[in-house]
mmCIF file of C-alpha atoms in Angstrom:
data_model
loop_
_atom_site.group_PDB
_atom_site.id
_atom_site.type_symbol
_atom_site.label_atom_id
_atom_site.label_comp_id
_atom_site.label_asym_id
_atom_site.label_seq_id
_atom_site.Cartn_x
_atom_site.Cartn_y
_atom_site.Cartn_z
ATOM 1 C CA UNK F 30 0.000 0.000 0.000
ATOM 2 C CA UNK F 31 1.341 3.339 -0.993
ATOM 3 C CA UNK F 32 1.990 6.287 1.226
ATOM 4 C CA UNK F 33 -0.144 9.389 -0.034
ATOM 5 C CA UNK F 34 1.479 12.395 0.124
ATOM 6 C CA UNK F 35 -0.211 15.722 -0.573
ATOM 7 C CA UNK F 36 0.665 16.595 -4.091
ATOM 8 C CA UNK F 37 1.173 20.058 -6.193
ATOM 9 C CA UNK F 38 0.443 21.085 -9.594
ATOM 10 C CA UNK F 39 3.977 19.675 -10.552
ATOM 11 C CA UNK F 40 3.641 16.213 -9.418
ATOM 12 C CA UNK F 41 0.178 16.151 -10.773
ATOM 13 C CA UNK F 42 1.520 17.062 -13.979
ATOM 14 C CA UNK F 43 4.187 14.053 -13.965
ATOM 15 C CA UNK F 44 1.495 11.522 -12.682
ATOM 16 C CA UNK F 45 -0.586 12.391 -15.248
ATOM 17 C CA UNK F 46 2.623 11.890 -17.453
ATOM 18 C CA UNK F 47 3.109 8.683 -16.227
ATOM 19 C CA UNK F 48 0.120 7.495 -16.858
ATOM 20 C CA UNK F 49 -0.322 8.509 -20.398
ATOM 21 C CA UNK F 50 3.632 6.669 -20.828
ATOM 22 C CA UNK F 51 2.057 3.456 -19.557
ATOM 23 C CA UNK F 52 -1.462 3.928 -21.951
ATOM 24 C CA UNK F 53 0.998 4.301 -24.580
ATOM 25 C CA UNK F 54 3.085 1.411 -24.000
ATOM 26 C CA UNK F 55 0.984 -1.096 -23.110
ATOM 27 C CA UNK F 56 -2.612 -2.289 -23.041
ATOM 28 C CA UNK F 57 -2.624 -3.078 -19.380
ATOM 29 C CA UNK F 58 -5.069 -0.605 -16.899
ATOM 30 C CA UNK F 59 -3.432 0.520 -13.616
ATOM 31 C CA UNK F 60 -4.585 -2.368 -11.562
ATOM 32 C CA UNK F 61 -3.057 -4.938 -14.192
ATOM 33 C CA UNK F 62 -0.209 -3.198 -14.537
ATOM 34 C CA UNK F 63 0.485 -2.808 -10.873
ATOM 35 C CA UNK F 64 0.120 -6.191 -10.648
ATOM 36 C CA UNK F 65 2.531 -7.132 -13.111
ATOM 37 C CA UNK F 66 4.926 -5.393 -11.220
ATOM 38 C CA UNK F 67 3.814 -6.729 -8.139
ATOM 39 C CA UNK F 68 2.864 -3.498 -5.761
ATOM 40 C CA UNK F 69 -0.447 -3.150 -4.670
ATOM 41 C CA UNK F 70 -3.272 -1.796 -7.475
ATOM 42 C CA UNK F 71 -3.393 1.611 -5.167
ATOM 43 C CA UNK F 72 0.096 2.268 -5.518
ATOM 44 C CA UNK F 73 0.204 2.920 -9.216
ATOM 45 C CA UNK F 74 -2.902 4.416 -8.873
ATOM 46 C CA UNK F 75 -1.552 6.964 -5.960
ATOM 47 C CA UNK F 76 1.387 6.995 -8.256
ATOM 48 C CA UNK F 77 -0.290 8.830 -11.186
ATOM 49 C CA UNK F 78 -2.179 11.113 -9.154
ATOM 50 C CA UNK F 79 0.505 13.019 -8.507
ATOM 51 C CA UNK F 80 0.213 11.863 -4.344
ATOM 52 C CA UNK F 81 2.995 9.426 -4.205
ATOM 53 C CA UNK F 82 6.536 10.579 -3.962
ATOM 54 C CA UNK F 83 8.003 7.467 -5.564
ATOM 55 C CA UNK F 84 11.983 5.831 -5.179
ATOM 56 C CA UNK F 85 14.315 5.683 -7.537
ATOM 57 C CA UNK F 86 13.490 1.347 -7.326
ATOM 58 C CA UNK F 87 10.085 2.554 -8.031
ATOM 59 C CA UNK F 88 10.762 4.566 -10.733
ATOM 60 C CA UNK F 89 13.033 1.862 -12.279
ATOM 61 C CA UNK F 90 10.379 -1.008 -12.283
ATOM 62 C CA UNK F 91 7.767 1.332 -13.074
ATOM 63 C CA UNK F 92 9.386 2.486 -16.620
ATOM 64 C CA UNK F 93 11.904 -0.341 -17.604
ATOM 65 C CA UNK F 94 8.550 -2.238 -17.011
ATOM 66 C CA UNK F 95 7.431 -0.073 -19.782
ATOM 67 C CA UNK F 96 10.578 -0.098 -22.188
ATOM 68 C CA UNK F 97 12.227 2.907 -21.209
ATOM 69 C CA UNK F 98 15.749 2.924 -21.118
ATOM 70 C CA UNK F 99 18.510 4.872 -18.821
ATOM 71 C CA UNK F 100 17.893 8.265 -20.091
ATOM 72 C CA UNK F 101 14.458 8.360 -19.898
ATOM 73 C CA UNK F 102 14.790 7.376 -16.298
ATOM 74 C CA UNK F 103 17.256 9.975 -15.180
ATOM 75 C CA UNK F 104 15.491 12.688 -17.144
ATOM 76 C CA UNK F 105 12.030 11.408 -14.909
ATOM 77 C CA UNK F 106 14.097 11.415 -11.871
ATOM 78 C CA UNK F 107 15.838 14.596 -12.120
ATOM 79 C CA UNK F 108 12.016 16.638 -12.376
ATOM 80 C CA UNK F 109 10.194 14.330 -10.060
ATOM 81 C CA UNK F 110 13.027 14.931 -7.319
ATOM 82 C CA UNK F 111 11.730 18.287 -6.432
ATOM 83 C CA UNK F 112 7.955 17.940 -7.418
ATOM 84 C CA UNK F 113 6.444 17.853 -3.714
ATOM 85 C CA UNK F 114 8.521 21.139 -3.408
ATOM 86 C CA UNK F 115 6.164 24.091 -1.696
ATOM 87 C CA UNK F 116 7.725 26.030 -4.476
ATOM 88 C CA UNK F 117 8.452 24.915 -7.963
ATOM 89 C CA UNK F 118 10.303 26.797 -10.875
ATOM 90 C CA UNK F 119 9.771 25.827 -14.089
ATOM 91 C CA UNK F 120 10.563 27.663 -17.465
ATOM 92 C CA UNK F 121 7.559 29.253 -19.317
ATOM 93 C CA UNK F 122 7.341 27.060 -22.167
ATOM 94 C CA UNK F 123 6.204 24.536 -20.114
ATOM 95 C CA UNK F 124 3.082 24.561 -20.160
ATOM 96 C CA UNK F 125 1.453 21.204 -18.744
ATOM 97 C CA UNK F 126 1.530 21.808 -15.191
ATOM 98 C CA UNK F 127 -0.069 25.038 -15.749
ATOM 99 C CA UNK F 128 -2.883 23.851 -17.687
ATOM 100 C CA UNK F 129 -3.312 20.352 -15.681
ATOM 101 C CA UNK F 130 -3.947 23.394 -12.816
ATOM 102 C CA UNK F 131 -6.571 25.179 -14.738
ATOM 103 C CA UNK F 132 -8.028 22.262 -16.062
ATOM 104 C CA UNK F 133 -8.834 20.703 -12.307
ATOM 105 C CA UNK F 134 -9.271 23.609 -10.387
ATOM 106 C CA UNK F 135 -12.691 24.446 -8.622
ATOM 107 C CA UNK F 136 -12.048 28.013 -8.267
ATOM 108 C CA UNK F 137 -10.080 30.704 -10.092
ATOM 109 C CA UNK F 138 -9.115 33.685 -9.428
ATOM 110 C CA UNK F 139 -6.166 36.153 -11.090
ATOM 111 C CA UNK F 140 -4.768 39.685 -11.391
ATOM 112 C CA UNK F 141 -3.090 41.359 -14.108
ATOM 113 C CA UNK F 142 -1.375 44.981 -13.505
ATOM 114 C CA UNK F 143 0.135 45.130 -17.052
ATOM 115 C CA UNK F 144 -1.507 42.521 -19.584
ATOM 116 C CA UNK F 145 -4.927 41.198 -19.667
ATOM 117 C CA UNK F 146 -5.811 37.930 -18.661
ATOM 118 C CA UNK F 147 -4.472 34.926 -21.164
ATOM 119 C CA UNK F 148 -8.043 32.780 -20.576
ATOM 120 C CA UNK F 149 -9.662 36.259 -22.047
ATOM 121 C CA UNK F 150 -7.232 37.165 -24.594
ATOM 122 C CA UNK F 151 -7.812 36.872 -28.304
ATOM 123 C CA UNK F 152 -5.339 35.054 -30.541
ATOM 124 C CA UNK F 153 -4.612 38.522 -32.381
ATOM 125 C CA UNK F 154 -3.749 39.827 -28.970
ATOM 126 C CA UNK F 155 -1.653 37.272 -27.516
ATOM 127 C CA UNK F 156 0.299 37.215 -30.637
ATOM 128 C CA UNK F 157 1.298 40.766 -30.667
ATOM 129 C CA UNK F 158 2.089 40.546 -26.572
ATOM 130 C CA UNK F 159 4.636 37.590 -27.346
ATOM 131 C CA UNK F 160 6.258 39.572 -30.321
ATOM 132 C CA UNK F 161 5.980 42.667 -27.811
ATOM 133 C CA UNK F 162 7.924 41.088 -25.195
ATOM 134 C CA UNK F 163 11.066 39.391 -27.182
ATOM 135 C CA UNK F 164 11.578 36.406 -25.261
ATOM 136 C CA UNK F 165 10.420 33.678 -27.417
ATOM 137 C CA UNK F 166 12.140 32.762 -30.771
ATOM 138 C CA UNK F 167 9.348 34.339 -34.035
ATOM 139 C CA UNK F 168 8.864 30.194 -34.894
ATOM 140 C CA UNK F 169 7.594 29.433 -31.314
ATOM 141 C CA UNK F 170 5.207 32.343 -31.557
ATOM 142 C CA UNK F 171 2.033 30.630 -33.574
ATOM 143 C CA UNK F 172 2.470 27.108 -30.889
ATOM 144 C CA UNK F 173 2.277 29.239 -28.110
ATOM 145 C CA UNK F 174 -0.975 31.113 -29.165
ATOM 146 C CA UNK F 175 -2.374 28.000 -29.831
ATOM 147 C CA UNK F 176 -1.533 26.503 -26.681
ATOM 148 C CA UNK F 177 -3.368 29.699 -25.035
ATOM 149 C CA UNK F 178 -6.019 29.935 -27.156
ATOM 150 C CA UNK F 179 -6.765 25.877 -26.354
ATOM 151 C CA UNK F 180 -6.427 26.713 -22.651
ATOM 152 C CA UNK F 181 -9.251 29.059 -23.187
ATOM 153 C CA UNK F 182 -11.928 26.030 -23.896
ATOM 154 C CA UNK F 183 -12.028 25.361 -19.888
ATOM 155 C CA UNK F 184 -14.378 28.037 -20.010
ATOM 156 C CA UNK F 185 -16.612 26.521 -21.969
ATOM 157 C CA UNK F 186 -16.966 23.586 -20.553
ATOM 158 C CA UNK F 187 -20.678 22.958 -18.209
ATOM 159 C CA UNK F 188 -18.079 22.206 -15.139
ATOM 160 C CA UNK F 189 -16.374 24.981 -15.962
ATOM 161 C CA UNK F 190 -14.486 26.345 -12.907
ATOM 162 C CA UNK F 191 -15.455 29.408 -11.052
ATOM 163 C CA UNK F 192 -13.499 32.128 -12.870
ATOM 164 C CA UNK F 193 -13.229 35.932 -11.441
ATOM 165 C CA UNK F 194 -10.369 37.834 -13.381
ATOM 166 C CA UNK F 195 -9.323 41.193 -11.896
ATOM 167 C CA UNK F 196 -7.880 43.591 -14.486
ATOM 168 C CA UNK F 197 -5.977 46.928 -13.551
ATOM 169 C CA UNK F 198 -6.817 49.719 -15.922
ATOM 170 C CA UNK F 199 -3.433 50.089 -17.006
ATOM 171 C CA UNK F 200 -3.306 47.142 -18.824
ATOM 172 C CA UNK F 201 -6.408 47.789 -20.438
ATOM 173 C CA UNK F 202 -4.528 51.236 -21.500
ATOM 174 C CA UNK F 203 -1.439 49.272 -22.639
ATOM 175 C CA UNK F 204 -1.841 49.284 -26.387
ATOM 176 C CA UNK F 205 -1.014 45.698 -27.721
ATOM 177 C CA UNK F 206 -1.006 45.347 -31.551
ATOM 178 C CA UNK F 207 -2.955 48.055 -33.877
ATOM 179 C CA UNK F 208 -6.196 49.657 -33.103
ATOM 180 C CA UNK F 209 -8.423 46.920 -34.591
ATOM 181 C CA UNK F 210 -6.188 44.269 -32.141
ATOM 182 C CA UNK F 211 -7.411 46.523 -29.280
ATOM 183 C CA UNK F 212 -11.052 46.864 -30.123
ATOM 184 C CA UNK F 213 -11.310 43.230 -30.599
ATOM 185 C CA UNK F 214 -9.496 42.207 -27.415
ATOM 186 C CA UNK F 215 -12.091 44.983 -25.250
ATOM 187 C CA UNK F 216 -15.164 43.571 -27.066
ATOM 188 C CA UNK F 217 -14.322 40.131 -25.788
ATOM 189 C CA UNK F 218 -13.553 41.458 -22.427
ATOM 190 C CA UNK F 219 -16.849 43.307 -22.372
ATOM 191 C CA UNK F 220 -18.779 39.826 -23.515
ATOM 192 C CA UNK F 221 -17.054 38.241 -20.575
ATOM 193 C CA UNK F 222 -17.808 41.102 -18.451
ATOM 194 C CA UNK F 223 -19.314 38.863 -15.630
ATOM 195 C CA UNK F 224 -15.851 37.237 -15.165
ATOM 196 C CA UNK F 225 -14.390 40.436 -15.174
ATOM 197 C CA UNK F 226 -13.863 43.106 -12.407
ATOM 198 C CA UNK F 227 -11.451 46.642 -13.676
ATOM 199 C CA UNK F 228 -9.410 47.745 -10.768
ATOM 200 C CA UNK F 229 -9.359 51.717 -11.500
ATOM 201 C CA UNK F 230 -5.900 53.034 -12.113
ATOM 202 C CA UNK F 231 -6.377 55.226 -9.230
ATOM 203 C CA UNK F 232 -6.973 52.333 -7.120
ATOM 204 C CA UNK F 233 -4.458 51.978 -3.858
ATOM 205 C CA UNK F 234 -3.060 48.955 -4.510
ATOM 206 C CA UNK F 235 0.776 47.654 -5.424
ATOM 207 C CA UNK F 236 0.997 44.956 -6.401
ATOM 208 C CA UNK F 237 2.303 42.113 -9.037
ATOM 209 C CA UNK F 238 0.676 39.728 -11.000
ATOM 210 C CA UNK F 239 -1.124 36.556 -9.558
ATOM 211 C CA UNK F 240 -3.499 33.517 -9.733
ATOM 212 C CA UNK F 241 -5.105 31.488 -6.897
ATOM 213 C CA UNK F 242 -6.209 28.127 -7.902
ATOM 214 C CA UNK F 243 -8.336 25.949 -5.249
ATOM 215 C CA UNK F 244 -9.247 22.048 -5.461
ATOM 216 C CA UNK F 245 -11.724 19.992 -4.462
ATOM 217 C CA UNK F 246 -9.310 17.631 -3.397
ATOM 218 C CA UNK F 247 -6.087 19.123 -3.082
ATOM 219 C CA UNK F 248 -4.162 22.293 -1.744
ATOM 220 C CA UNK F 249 -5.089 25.723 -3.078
ATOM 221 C CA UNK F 250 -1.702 26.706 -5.639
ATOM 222 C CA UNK F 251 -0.525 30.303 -6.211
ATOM 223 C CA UNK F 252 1.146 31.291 -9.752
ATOM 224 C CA UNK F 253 3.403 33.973 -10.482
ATOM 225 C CA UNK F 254 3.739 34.187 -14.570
ATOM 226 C CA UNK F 255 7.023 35.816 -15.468
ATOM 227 C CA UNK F 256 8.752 36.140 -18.601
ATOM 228 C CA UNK F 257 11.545 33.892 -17.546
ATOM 229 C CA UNK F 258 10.598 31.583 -15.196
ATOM 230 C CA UNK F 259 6.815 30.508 -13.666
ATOM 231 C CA UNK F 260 6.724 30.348 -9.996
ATOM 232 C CA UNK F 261 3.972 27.167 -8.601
ATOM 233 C CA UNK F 262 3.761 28.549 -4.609
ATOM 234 C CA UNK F 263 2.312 25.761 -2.443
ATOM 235 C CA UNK F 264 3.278 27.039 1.005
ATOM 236 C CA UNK F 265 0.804 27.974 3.377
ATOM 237 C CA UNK F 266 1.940 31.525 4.147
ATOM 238 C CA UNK F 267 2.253 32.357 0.554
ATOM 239 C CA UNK F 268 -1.556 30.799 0.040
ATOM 240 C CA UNK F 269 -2.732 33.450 3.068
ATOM 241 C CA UNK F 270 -0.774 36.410 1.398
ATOM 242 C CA UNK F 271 -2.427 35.925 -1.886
ATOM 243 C CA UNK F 272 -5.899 35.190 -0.390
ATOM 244 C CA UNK F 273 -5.564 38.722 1.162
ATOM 245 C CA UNK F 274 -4.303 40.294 -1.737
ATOM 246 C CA UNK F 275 -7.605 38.964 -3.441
ATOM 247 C CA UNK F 276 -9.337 40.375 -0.801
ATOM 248 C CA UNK F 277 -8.488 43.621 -1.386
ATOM 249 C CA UNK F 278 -8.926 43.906 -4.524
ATOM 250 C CA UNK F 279 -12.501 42.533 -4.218
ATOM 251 C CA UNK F 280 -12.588 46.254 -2.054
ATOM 252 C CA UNK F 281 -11.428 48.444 -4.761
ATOM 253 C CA UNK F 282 -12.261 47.126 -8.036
ATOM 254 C CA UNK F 283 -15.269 48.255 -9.619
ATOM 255 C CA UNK F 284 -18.509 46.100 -9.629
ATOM 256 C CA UNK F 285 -20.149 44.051 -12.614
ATOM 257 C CA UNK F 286 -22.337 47.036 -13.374
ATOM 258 C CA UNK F 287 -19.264 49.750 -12.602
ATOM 259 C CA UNK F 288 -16.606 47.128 -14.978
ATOM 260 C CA UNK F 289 -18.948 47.108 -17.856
ATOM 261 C CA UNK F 290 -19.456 50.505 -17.961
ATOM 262 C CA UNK F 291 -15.528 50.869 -18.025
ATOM 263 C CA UNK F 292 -15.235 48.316 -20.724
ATOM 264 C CA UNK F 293 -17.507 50.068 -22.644
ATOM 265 C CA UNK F 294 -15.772 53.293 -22.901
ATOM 266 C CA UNK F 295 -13.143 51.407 -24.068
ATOM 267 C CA UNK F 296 -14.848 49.526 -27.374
ATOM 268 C CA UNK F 297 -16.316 53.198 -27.477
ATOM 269 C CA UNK F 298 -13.108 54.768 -27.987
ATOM 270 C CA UNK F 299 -12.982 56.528 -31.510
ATOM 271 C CA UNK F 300 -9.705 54.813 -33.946
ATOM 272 C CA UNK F 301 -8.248 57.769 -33.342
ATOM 273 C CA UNK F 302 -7.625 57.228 -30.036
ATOM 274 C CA UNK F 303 -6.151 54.270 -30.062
ATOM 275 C CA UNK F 304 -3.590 55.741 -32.681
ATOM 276 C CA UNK F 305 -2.695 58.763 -30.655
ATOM 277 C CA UNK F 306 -2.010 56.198 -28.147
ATOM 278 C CA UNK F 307 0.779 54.472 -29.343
ATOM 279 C CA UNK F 308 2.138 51.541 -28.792
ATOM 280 C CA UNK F 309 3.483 51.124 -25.046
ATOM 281 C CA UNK F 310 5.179 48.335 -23.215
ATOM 282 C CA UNK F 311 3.765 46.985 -19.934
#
């Protein structure tokens, strides 16, 4: 019988990994497989959750069981060694752990000082924030809108987690792309207006970007996006700070009501406007 552990977004991420290694490599379910190997059927199970923190022995049987040779291993080991971590690192392109996250969580909640909210964005817009920004390669540009604009379906769905996105006014001033980019990008925001509360720019807050994710089963996660490196914050302390920070923005945003107004001045805005703008970094 395997020891649970609690498990993060990370080790979630390489459970889920694991298990779509084994689908792919043999025929055998989780309870067939685990026998084969001879652990108990709750082990591999536990295992691919994400909520065991498996041995190197484990590791071993699990994926030579499955083929894999001495470099797969020591690539698995090296990123499950630190995957119960409170705080995990990992580079922006990856992307799985950060949409496992999204895809599970029960609740939702983020804040964006400078840019507007990927899950909101339009592809037009995201594509002229990457070529904004200059940290990914021109090639990598169209996969990565993709991958965000594919993220974006969780909203759809009828179990669709509670979403409440809290936008600072600067970033809707923050001219991304051409005019049309802009009027398309407030339009959506103003059709997803109930998901959507505009902190005013005179609002007295400081603060940098984050996201609060809660579970029905597991620990709430915090997520700081960067352009380097994305931060996965597990620790308790860190949960409380950004639970407060939510807090007060929920005391100086604007309402529904008061945020749709604001969004409307924006799609109101003559072209003009938007030219005599310019085009300005967050």
């Amino acid at each position: 019988m395997a020891t649970s552990t609690p498990s993060t977004a990370y080790s979630r991420d390489l459970g889920e990994e694991l298990r779509k290694v084994r689908e792919k490599s043999t025929d055998l379910t989780g309870a067939a497989f685990a026998l084969k190997l001879g652990w108990d059927p709750s082990k591999v199970s536990t295992l691919e959750n994400g909520k065991y923190r498996p041995s190197e022995i484990d590791l071993v049987q699990y994926l030579s069981m499955l083929g894999k040779d001495i470099d797969f291993f020591e690539d698995f080991k090296r990123r499950f060694s630190r995957a119960f971590d409170e705080y995990i690192v990992l580079v922006p392109d990856n992307l799985r752990a950060l949409a496992m996250a999204e895809s599970t969580a029960k609740t939702i909640m983020r804040y964006d000082p400078q840019s507007l909210t990927g899950l909101l964005q339009t592809p037009e817009y995201t594509d002229a924030l990457y070529r904004m920004g200059g940290f990914v390669t021109e090639e990598r540009i169209p996969a990565l809108v993709q991958s965000r604009t594919d993220r974006q379906s969780i909203l759809r769905r009828h179990n669709r987690p509670k979403c409440l996105f809290y936008i600072h006014e600067h970033a809707l001033e923050t001219q991304v792309g051409g005019p049309r980019v802009m009027e398309d990008q407030y339009a959506r925001l103003l059709f997803n207006v109930h998901l959507v509360r505009v902190v005013p720019a005179d609002a007295p807050v400081v603060a940098s970007g984050c996201t609060l994710w809660e579970f029905e089963k597991a620990m709430p996660v915090a997520f700081i996006e960067g352009d380097l490196v994305n931060v996965f914050v597990q620790d308790p302390a860190a949960i409380v700070r950004a639970r407060l920070l939510f807090d007060r923005l929920a005391e100086v945003a604007l309402d529904e009501e008061q945020s749709r107004s604001k969004l409307a001045e924006y799609v109101g805005r003559p072209r003009e406007d938007f030219d005599a703008a310019g085009t300005r970094l967050a």
